[in-house]
Amino acid sequence: MALSMPGSSLLSVRILKAHGFPSKDILTQSDSYVSLWLPTASSQEFRTRTVRNCSNPVWNQTFRFRIHSHLKNLLELKMFDQDFMTKDDPVFSVLFDVGTLKAGESHRESFTLNPQGQEQLDVEFCLQSFPACPEQLITNGVLVARELSSLDVKLEKIESTLDNTESDSRVQALMPGSYEGSQTIISGTSPVRFHSPTCWDSELSVKLQDTSQEVLKVPLKSLPSGHAVKVSLPTTKEPALMMQLKTEKCPEEPAVRLGFGLCQEEQAFLKKRKQVVAKALKQVLQLENELPEDEVPVVAIMATGGGIRAMTSLYGQLSGLKELGLLDCVSYITGASGSTWAMANLYEDPDWSQKDLAGPMAAMRAQVTKSKLSILAPSRLQWYRQELKERAKLGHPACFTNLWALLNEALLHDEVPHDYKLSGQQEALEHGQNPMPIYCALNTKEKNLSTFEFGEWVEFSPYEVGFPKYGAFVPAELFGSQFFMGRLMKRLPESRICFLEGIWSNLYAANLQDSLYWSSEPDQFWDRWAQDQVTLEKENTPLLKMEEPPSVTSRIAKFFMDLLTRRPMAGAIHNFLHGLHFHRDYFKHPHFSAWKGTKLDGHPYQLTPAEPYLCLLDVGYFINTSCPPLLTPTREVDLILSLDYNLHGAFQQMELVGRYCQQQGIPFPPIALSPEDRKQPQECHVFSDPESAAAPIVLHFPLVNDSFQQHSAPGVQRKPEELAAGEVNLSTSGSPYHYSKVTYSEENADKLLSLARYNICNNQQRLLQALREALAHRRQRHQRHRQGQE
């Protein structure tokens, strides 16, 4: 929502003195200074003067910041020992929450490393109300988009009789804190544009070509908005140069949607889809009366990853649901990694779920069983190289993920390039004729943290791409374009869907620590994550965060941690959250709280909006599931058909989802299993929580070969000569369906398709019973909603 919020204040920070800090240099005393950084008020990092050769420096210097009280304003103070030969040595660091100050009062704080220590930095704070026009903020209670201003700069030559040169004149223009930073301006060309927050005291500085001499500095607040101003550049060289400057406010409405509700397009789709679902439910459940819209349950398919195995199995299971007349009962399909390949293929046909799936299955089977050797032919490699060059020219960052996307496209399609886009799938939802697809990925850090330590769920639909954690979404066709403070800076052509499939199944952005988790039992990692969550709940956003200078031991540990956590082949996508600030109460917001998962969540300057690029990879490096989009309360999912394609552990990933939800306070049924279930998993298991109206019912289908071994169809016993067709090797080692296998034999492909289809059809009665329970679940929701309104 957009709010004109009075809340401007003037923060004065007086750095007084320090004492008790030992010198970093054995031979001399410290040459100390303090830096101040408050990103919500200025892009500039300020610093005191250096007090030389003194163990108890006194500065008595004051710095002033204009802040907005509705933002999370965290001031970072760092003390350094200046060194002219090497990098300055860090001595002390502290993070202070300005929101704890009261307007009109002075507050003195003595920061110490520990209660017993003698080291101390004394700082005085004063917060005063600042009479100014209210700033227009757009916020969802977690993120905040602030007002932006643009500055157009044009360089012109002043005609001179001495000017006989034909060459263009150039200057270097710099605006700290702007989206563009620095730009070269050439005389006689179109103006260049800078974007910066309106509330900041931004300045334009200009340097002449091939020199470091600054010849002009212009504060933006000195320029009249909407009017061009001409300024001569002071230079003795010919020709003389003139700059034309014009500043304007940017459009108030951002291109990033800040909100935790469903977008209008998804709401319209659900309204149409419920008509299809109501008709299908009446038929399969043999209901006497028509279902009113508010009693139509929301049923979703949740498919995991698993490479070609997941893609093939999903085709088989969807064909089983189609055969039973149940596919029209489903409103959502979510996928991750390999299952997204099946979804992306199917949704190229706007009416795929209304047709016989034999054709799409045959086309998929042909791709699975074809030889893949040609994808590495020299001519094909040359084509990949050219494609990547063209993509880079458009403005997309170059990364290894793009090459993997092209290889993946060649694996799954004969026609290359395959010109199809995510937004093109909107046609398949226009009349509510198909379930809505949602694709999942994880955003993580490029270095310093594993996916298990920092992973944020990202969802992709034909309408939007976004973060449920932050409540921030962009239209699917704008994903990959360049944004700043929620505004669209540069629109890039929408990527072909193969580049998104490369993200959804991106195994190559993993680091060594991710691989260690993925190749071993995850319990030890998960227990540590759960313990960190308890600490995170208690921590909240810190008032103070002390940091000691790095010791030799900590530097060695950091070196090895860098080796473990660096992602040499990380993907890079322009970050549409870049530049957005945080609301002062973001940490308490219920939607943010439900999806936080790292100690960095208490430190907004280290979260995703501070990054210029997203680092996206396969969800399997955390939990191999596509469940999170179905757990957002706005979608109100009643029944989840969990299609699990893991070979290792029929319930392992489902149990991890359950533990994750329990830690986060997300309604989800307990995953209670008997010893018999663990020893011999069945084709279908039901999990529910009668005590929670918000928790969905989960019907879990692990990839098992149970009664299929003896039955060619439900209730049809195999003949002796047919028993070989029921032997499907799903072992964790030596299986022809291992995730590393990209080519199946025709026999193995047919076996897996038949098994997946059979496991659905053999549980028709359980599916129907689950739909009846989902109908009752929806009616219970509706009744509680009506009672709440009364």
Short mmCIF file of C-alpha atoms in Angstrom, two decimals, residues 7 26 47 71 94 169 173 188 214 230 234 263 337 350 384 442 449 465 496 521 540 616 618 688 753:
data_model
loop_
_atom_site.label_atom_id
_atom_site.label_comp_id
_atom_site.label_asym_id
_atom_site.label_seq_id
_atom_site.Cartn_x
_atom_site.Cartn_y
_atom_site.Cartn_z
CA GLY A 7 8.39 10.64 9.86
CA ILE A 26 53.70 -3.92 17.92
CA ARG A 47 34.51 8.62 8.68
CA LEU A 71 12.27 2.37 8.09
CA VAL A 94 28.92 -2.43 16.30
CA SER A 169 34.25 15.42 -26.12
CA ALA A 173 29.77 11.73 -14.40
CA GLY A 188 26.10 15.54 -29.06
CA GLU A 214 36.87 17.06 -10.62
CA LYS A 230 22.56 24.72 -18.13
CA PRO A 234 35.20 25.30 -15.92
CA CYS A 263 -2.40 -11.11 -7.74
CA SER A 337 13.82 -29.60 -10.82
CA PRO A 350 -3.34 -24.43 -23.93
CA TYR A 384 25.78 -22.53 -27.67
CA LEU A 442 15.85 -21.42 -3.99
CA LEU A 449 26.97 -19.53 3.36
CA VAL A 465 7.75 -14.46 -10.08
CA ARG A 496 13.01 -18.42 -23.32
CA GLU A 521 22.09 -38.20 5.82
CA ASN A 540 14.80 -10.81 17.04
CA LEU A 616 19.11 -19.33 -7.80
CA ASP A 618 17.65 -26.43 -7.36
CA SER A 688 -4.05 -35.04 8.24
CA LEU A 753 5.45 -44.74 -17.02
#
